[in-house]
Short mmCIF file of C-alpha atoms in Angstrom, two decimals:
data_model
loop_
_atom_site.label_atom_id
_atom_site.label_comp_id
_atom_site.label_asym_id
_atom_site.label_seq_id
_atom_site.Cartn_x
_atom_site.Cartn_y
_atom_site.Cartn_z
CA MET A 479 186.87 98.30 226.64
CA ALA A 480 185.34 94.45 226.43
CA GLY A 481 187.68 91.73 224.99
CA ARG A 482 190.77 94.15 225.02
CA PHE A 483 192.48 92.16 227.34
CA ALA A 484 192.39 88.52 228.69
CA PRO A 485 190.52 87.96 232.03
CA ARG A 486 192.97 87.91 235.31
CA PRO A 487 192.73 83.96 236.50
CA ALA A 488 191.80 84.36 239.93
CA ARG A 489 193.90 83.49 243.17
CA THR A 490 193.11 80.99 245.68
CA PRO A 491 193.86 82.18 249.14
CA SER A 492 196.86 79.79 249.33
CA ALA A 493 198.35 80.05 246.23
CA PRO A 494 201.08 83.05 246.41
CA TYR A 495 201.76 86.00 244.49
CA PRO A 496 203.93 85.27 241.54
CA PRO A 497 207.84 86.42 241.85
CA ARG A 498 208.25 90.30 240.81
CA PHE A 499 210.35 90.49 238.03
CA GLU A 500 214.01 91.99 238.79
CA ARG A 501 215.62 94.31 236.55
CA PRO A 502 218.80 93.30 236.24
CA ALA A 503 221.65 95.37 237.42
CA ARG A 504 223.81 97.71 235.49
CA THR A 505 227.50 98.17 235.41
CA PRO A 506 228.92 101.48 235.11
CA GLY A 507 228.99 102.42 231.23
CA ALA A 508 227.38 99.62 230.34
CA THR A 509 225.24 99.24 227.37
CA VAL A 510 221.89 96.91 227.25
CA PRO A 511 221.75 95.69 223.40
CA GLY A 512 218.35 96.11 221.71
CA PRO A 513 215.98 93.42 220.31
CA ALA A 514 217.62 91.09 217.65
CA ARG A 515 215.56 90.64 214.68
CA PRO A 516 213.98 87.20 214.33
CA GLY A 517 215.92 84.87 213.51
CA ALA A 518 219.09 86.47 213.02
CA ALA A 519 222.56 85.15 215.23
CA PRO A 520 222.98 86.01 218.70
CA ALA A 521 225.38 88.64 219.72
CA PRO A 522 228.60 87.64 220.30
CA ALA A 523 230.31 87.97 223.47
CA GLU A 524 233.35 89.47 222.54
CA GLY A 525 233.87 91.73 219.14
CA LEU A 526 234.21 90.10 215.90
CA ARG A 527 237.67 90.98 214.23
CA GLY A 528 238.16 91.79 210.53
CA ARG A 529 241.07 93.16 208.46
CA TRP A 530 241.56 94.70 205.03
CA THR A 531 244.64 95.90 202.76
CA PRO A 532 243.73 98.56 200.35
CA PRO A 533 245.91 98.52 196.84
CA GLU A 534 249.32 99.64 196.84
CA GLY A 535 249.10 103.75 196.88
CA PRO A 536 247.82 106.01 199.98
CA TYR A 537 244.71 105.48 201.87
CA ASP A 538 242.90 108.02 204.20
CA LEU A 539 240.28 106.51 206.38
CA GLY A 540 238.78 109.97 207.30
CA LEU A 541 238.44 111.40 203.79
CA THR A 542 236.73 108.07 202.96
CA LEU A 543 234.26 107.85 205.62
CA GLY A 544 233.82 111.52 206.01
CA PRO A 545 230.59 111.84 204.18
CA LEU A 546 228.87 109.40 206.61
CA ARG A 547 229.26 111.66 209.68
CA ARG A 548 226.23 114.33 209.93
CA GLY A 549 227.93 117.16 212.02
CA PRO A 550 230.61 116.92 214.48
CA GLY A 551 228.38 116.03 217.29
CA ASP A 552 226.71 113.29 215.14
CA PRO A 553 225.51 110.12 217.86
CA THR A 554 225.97 107.40 215.14
CA PHE A 555 229.87 108.42 214.36
CA ARG A 556 232.91 109.15 216.39
CA VAL A 557 236.67 109.93 215.87
CA GLU A 558 238.53 109.29 218.92
CA PRO A 559 241.57 111.00 219.97
CA GLY A 560 244.34 108.60 218.45
CA GLY A 561 242.05 108.74 214.50
CA ALA A 562 240.36 105.66 214.91
CA VAL A 563 236.20 105.82 213.64
CA ARG A 564 233.53 104.24 215.50
CA ARG A 565 230.08 104.07 213.46
CA ALA A 566 227.22 102.33 214.43
CA SER A 567 224.58 101.02 211.94
CA ARG A 568 221.38 99.29 211.62
CA THR A 569 221.94 96.41 209.35
CA PRO A 570 219.63 93.37 208.38
CA GLU A 571 220.53 91.19 210.89
CA GLY A 572 220.24 93.87 213.81
CA PRO A 573 221.92 96.95 215.46
CA GLY A 574 225.68 97.03 215.29
CA ALA A 575 228.89 99.10 215.81
CA LEU A 576 232.11 99.03 213.94
CA ARG A 577 235.50 100.93 215.10
CA LEU A 578 238.03 100.96 212.61
CA VAL A 579 241.96 101.85 212.97
CA VAL A 580 244.60 102.00 210.20
CA ARG A 581 247.57 100.17 210.97
CA GLY A 582 250.54 99.11 209.07
CA GLY A 583 249.12 100.13 206.22
CA ALA A 584 245.97 98.36 206.81
CA VAL A 585 242.66 98.78 208.15
CA GLU A 586 241.61 96.70 211.19
CA ALA A 587 238.17 96.48 212.20
CA GLU A 588 236.53 95.32 215.52
CA ALA A 589 232.41 94.75 215.21
CA TRP A 590 229.52 94.33 217.94
CA GLY A 591 226.13 93.46 218.32
CA PRO A 592 223.94 90.99 215.99
CA GLY A 593 224.96 92.98 213.09
CA ALA A 594 228.79 92.50 213.68
CA PRO A 595 229.12 89.22 210.89
CA TRP A 596 227.00 91.53 208.13
CA LEU A 597 229.13 95.00 208.52
CA LEU A 598 232.47 93.01 208.40
CA ALA A 599 231.40 90.66 205.58
CA ARG A 600 230.81 94.30 203.64
CA LEU A 601 234.00 95.99 205.65
CA PRO A 602 236.10 95.90 201.97
CA ALA A 603 233.01 97.85 200.31
CA LEU A 604 232.49 100.11 203.25
CA LEU A 605 236.72 101.39 202.95
CA GLY A 606 236.25 101.92 198.87
CA ALA A 607 237.42 98.31 197.88
CA GLU A 608 235.08 98.53 194.95
CA ASP A 609 236.40 102.08 193.78
CA ASP A 610 238.86 102.68 191.15
CA PRO A 611 240.42 106.25 191.68
CA GLY A 612 242.64 105.05 189.36
CA ALA A 613 239.66 106.35 186.78
CA PHE A 614 240.11 109.64 187.25
CA VAL A 615 241.99 111.96 185.14
CA PRO A 616 242.58 115.39 186.30
CA ARG A 617 242.06 118.18 183.38
CA HIS A 618 242.69 120.87 185.55
CA ARG A 619 245.48 121.97 187.48
CA LEU A 620 243.79 122.86 190.71
CA LEU A 621 242.43 119.10 190.63
CA ALA A 622 245.70 117.86 189.92
CA ASP A 623 247.30 119.53 192.77
CA THR A 624 244.16 118.52 195.34
CA LEU A 625 244.98 115.08 194.22
CA ARG A 626 248.53 115.52 194.60
CA ARG A 627 247.71 116.96 198.53
CA ARG A 628 245.16 114.50 199.51
CA PRO A 629 245.59 111.33 197.48
CA GLY A 630 243.95 109.04 199.96
CA LEU A 631 240.05 109.40 199.00
CA ARG A 632 238.20 106.84 198.13
CA LEU A 633 234.39 106.67 197.61
CA CYS A 634 232.69 104.37 200.41
CA ARG A 635 229.76 101.96 199.59
CA THR A 636 227.47 101.64 202.79
CA GLY A 637 224.90 99.17 201.21
CA LEU A 638 222.55 100.92 204.02
CA ILE A 639 219.60 103.44 202.47
CA LEU A 640 217.91 104.89 205.08
CA GLU A 641 220.80 105.37 207.25
CA SER A 642 221.50 108.15 204.85
CA LEU A 643 218.14 109.04 203.10
CA ILE A 644 216.86 109.84 206.45
CA PRO A 645 219.31 112.68 207.41
CA SER A 646 219.44 114.00 204.04
CA VAL A 647 215.52 114.15 203.89
CA LEU A 648 216.05 116.12 206.80
CA GLU A 649 218.82 118.68 205.24
CA GLN A 650 215.70 119.19 202.51
CA LYS A 651 215.89 123.22 202.25
CA VAL A 652 217.23 123.91 205.41
CA THR A 653 220.91 125.18 207.01
CA THR A 654 223.06 122.41 207.91
CA VAL A 655 223.08 123.64 211.85
CA GLU A 656 219.53 122.58 211.57
CA ALA A 657 219.56 119.42 209.97
CA TYR A 658 222.33 118.23 212.19
CA ARG A 659 220.57 119.23 215.39
CA ALA A 660 216.98 117.37 214.09
CA TRP A 661 219.48 114.45 213.17
CA ARG A 662 221.29 114.48 216.69
CA ARG A 663 217.73 114.90 218.79
CA LEU A 664 215.80 112.17 216.80
CA VAL A 665 218.36 109.56 216.93
CA ARG A 666 219.39 109.74 221.00
CA ARG A 667 215.89 110.27 221.68
CA HIS A 668 214.51 107.09 219.54
CA GLY A 669 217.30 105.15 218.73
CA GLU A 670 218.95 102.88 220.96
CA PRO A 671 222.55 102.71 222.67
CA ALA A 672 225.56 100.80 220.39
CA PRO A 673 226.79 97.86 221.07
CA GLY A 674 230.20 97.65 222.37
CA PRO A 675 232.36 98.83 224.84
CA PRO A 676 231.97 103.00 225.36
CA LEU A 677 234.00 105.49 223.87
CA PRO A 678 236.98 106.83 225.47
CA SER A 679 235.26 110.04 226.20
CA GLY A 680 232.18 108.39 227.72
CA GLU A 681 230.11 109.59 225.25
CA PRO A 682 227.35 106.86 224.12
CA LEU A 683 227.21 106.07 220.56
CA TYR A 684 223.66 105.07 219.39
CA VAL A 685 222.44 103.18 216.36
CA MET A 686 219.41 104.91 214.47
CA PRO A 687 215.87 103.72 214.90
CA ASP A 688 214.32 101.19 212.94
CA ALA A 689 211.36 101.73 210.72
CA ARG A 690 208.66 101.06 212.71
CA THR A 691 210.24 103.38 215.55
CA TRP A 692 210.71 106.28 212.72
CA ALA A 693 206.96 105.35 211.79
CA LEU A 694 205.74 105.95 215.19
CA ILE A 695 207.09 109.14 216.43
CA PRO A 696 204.68 111.62 217.17
CA SER A 697 204.19 114.65 215.48
CA TRP A 698 205.20 116.85 218.31
CA GLU A 699 208.37 114.85 218.49
CA TRP A 700 209.05 115.92 214.84
CA HIS A 701 208.19 119.73 215.75
CA ARG A 702 210.53 119.91 218.76
CA ALA A 703 213.36 118.59 216.82
CA GLY A 704 212.53 121.62 214.24
CA VAL A 705 211.59 119.17 211.32
CA ASP A 706 208.70 120.65 209.34
CA ALA A 707 205.64 118.52 208.52
CA LYS A 708 207.28 118.34 204.65
CA ARG A 709 210.36 116.46 205.72
CA SER A 710 208.78 114.18 208.32
CA SER A 711 205.85 113.38 206.12
CA THR A 712 208.82 112.47 203.19
CA VAL A 713 210.55 109.96 206.12
CA LEU A 714 206.94 108.30 207.32
CA ARG A 715 206.59 107.27 203.44
CA ALA A 716 210.10 106.27 202.98
CA VAL A 717 210.07 103.84 205.84
CA ARG A 718 206.87 102.39 205.50
CA ALA A 719 208.35 101.08 202.19
CA ALA A 720 211.45 100.43 204.01
CA ARG A 721 211.90 96.84 202.40
CA ARG A 722 211.78 98.17 198.84
CA VAL A 723 213.90 101.34 199.40
CA GLU A 724 216.64 99.13 200.56
CA GLU A 725 216.43 96.74 197.77
CA ALA A 726 218.33 99.78 196.02
CA ALA A 727 221.57 99.52 197.66
CA ALA A 728 221.96 96.31 195.11
CA MET A 729 221.06 98.45 191.85
CA ALA A 730 222.94 100.48 189.67
CA PRO A 731 223.47 104.15 190.67
CA ASP A 732 220.67 105.70 188.02
CA ALA A 733 218.47 102.45 188.81
CA ALA A 734 218.54 103.30 192.48
CA ARG A 735 217.74 106.85 191.94
CA ALA A 736 214.88 106.07 190.10
CA ARG A 737 213.53 103.89 192.56
CA LEU A 738 213.92 106.46 195.94
CA GLU A 739 212.51 108.83 193.64
CA LEU A 740 209.07 107.01 193.50
CA ILE A 741 208.58 108.40 196.91
CA PRO A 742 207.00 112.40 196.94
CA GLY A 743 209.26 114.43 198.36
CA ILE A 744 212.61 112.52 197.04
CA GLY A 745 214.02 114.60 194.35
CA PRO A 746 216.71 114.46 192.59
CA TRP A 747 218.87 116.57 195.08
CA THR A 748 218.23 113.85 198.05
CA SER A 749 218.54 110.64 195.42
CA ALA A 750 222.25 111.98 194.64
CA GLU A 751 222.99 112.71 198.06
CA VAL A 752 222.13 109.23 198.96
CA VAL A 753 223.31 106.87 196.09
CA GLN A 754 226.57 108.95 196.36
CA ARG A 755 227.04 107.05 199.66
CA THR A 756 225.32 103.77 199.61
CA ASN A 757 226.38 102.72 196.46
CA GLY A 758 229.45 104.43 195.72
CA ALA A 759 228.67 106.10 192.71
CA PRO A 760 231.72 108.27 191.37
CA ASP A 761 229.56 110.08 188.82
CA GLU A 762 226.35 110.79 190.31
CA VAL A 763 226.55 114.99 190.78
CA THR A 764 224.41 116.64 193.36
CA VAL A 765 222.34 118.98 191.41
CA GLY A 766 219.90 121.80 192.84
CA ASP A 767 222.34 122.53 195.33
CA LEU A 768 222.26 126.02 196.95
CA HIS A 769 225.69 126.10 197.10
CA LEU A 770 227.57 123.52 194.91
CA PRO A 771 226.99 124.97 191.28
CA GLY A 772 229.01 128.32 192.45
CA VAL A 773 231.55 126.73 194.55
CA VAL A 774 232.28 124.46 191.13
CA GLY A 775 231.99 127.34 188.98
CA HIS A 776 234.40 129.52 191.04
CA ALA A 777 236.92 126.96 191.47
CA LEU A 778 237.15 125.73 187.51
CA ALA A 779 235.88 128.84 185.84
CA GLY A 780 235.98 131.98 188.36
CA ASP A 781 232.09 132.60 188.04
CA ARG A 782 230.36 132.14 191.31
CA ASN A 783 227.09 132.81 189.77
CA ALA A 784 227.40 129.48 188.10
CA ASP A 785 223.57 127.74 187.91
CA ASP A 786 223.56 123.51 187.37
CA ALA A 787 223.90 123.28 183.93
CA ALA A 788 226.96 125.36 183.71
CA MET A 789 228.33 123.17 186.66
CA LEU A 790 227.53 120.38 184.39
CA ASP A 791 229.24 121.53 181.51
CA LEU A 792 232.50 122.34 183.75
CA LEU A 793 232.19 118.86 184.92
CA ALA A 794 231.93 117.38 181.41
CA PRO A 795 235.67 116.41 180.57
CA TYR A 796 234.99 114.01 183.92
CA PRO A 797 232.54 111.37 182.46
CA GLY A 798 231.92 108.77 185.09
CA GLN A 799 233.70 110.47 187.61
CA ARG A 800 231.89 113.99 188.07
CA HIS A 801 231.27 113.12 191.91
CA ARG A 802 234.93 112.23 192.51
CA ALA A 803 235.67 115.58 190.89
CA THR A 804 233.13 117.91 193.15
CA ARG A 805 234.66 116.21 196.00
CA LEU A 806 238.24 117.17 195.00
CA ILE A 807 237.23 120.74 194.45
CA LEU A 808 235.62 121.17 197.83
CA LEU A 809 238.80 119.44 199.67
CA SER A 810 240.76 121.79 197.52
CA GLY A 811 239.28 124.46 199.73
CA ARG A 812 238.86 127.27 196.79
CA THR A 813 235.38 128.40 197.47
CA PRO A 814 234.15 132.02 196.62
CA PRO A 815 234.28 135.08 199.44
CA ARG A 816 231.11 134.88 201.34
CA ARG A 817 229.36 138.09 200.32
CA ALA A 818 226.65 137.87 203.00
CA PRO A 819 225.78 136.80 206.41
CA ARG A 820 224.88 133.01 206.58
CA MET A 821 221.37 132.19 206.72
CA PRO A 822 219.76 132.33 210.14
CA ALA A 823 218.73 128.89 211.26
CA VAL A 824 214.89 129.24 212.47
CA ASP A 825 213.93 127.05 215.46
CA ILE A 826 210.32 126.10 214.48
CA ALA A 827 210.16 124.40 217.97
CA ARG A 828 209.67 127.62 219.69
CA LEU A 829 206.78 128.24 217.50
#
């Protein structure tokens, strides 16, 4: 189309052709860093290191960060054979990766990429420094026993909304298998390799796409990932308001939920799932869940048919700590016996 491209300058017979761009050779296992945000600090050549010592008492890194892992194949989260946790995030300063390991009662961290300083500055909050486990007083024998067996639980605070919001939207109204598969495919296909050394297993770690890349994913890619139009449209509305959405991470939990629920397609279930992870909210209960009311009802009252109202009544003795109470119930392993086969996973990509 005329005027779309600048005219190519004429080459005189004596003028040589410009030198051809040569892509630098890559060594096996090396990763190519993605573009940094304008004005961001350059990526460090070596990993930056940090350390956080939990207050007195036991600490369980796996329990604290477990809710951030979207299935065993999550491309942004890996657990190494020795127990170290590797996690990749897209920070306001660019992509970054963390390696966390507990040594001598402290959590040692190494971070890579343009987002490394941002991740280390917020390391204590991520690991639960802003949480107060002592505020929880068990009122049921089950919770007291679980707290004694699993005492190292702290509630994390990531401070990053989209990385929890998008997978939560993908989990709406489908099985976890379908949601994890969609998240895995979309991140691997449209994300970028995480900075830092390769994993011991050789598997790549990925940083999820930025807001613009999410917005440019074509409709057929969502379909191939098994995501219907309703969920993909919700994600697109969220990423188009990414700046306003990310502001919710600094708000009080109720205000953060109200901000998220302004986006059509995001309701109480999704906003609670997000704020629990991003804001470290100990009282935000997931209502509208298919299984949670029955699990809580069965564990605390022997009522597997409990609804949301009955669940909230049972959690009333834990004001300000209802989310922690549900976490401990799930950790107890006391769930109602299955009475029917699992809901079949539907692969809409085959339709």
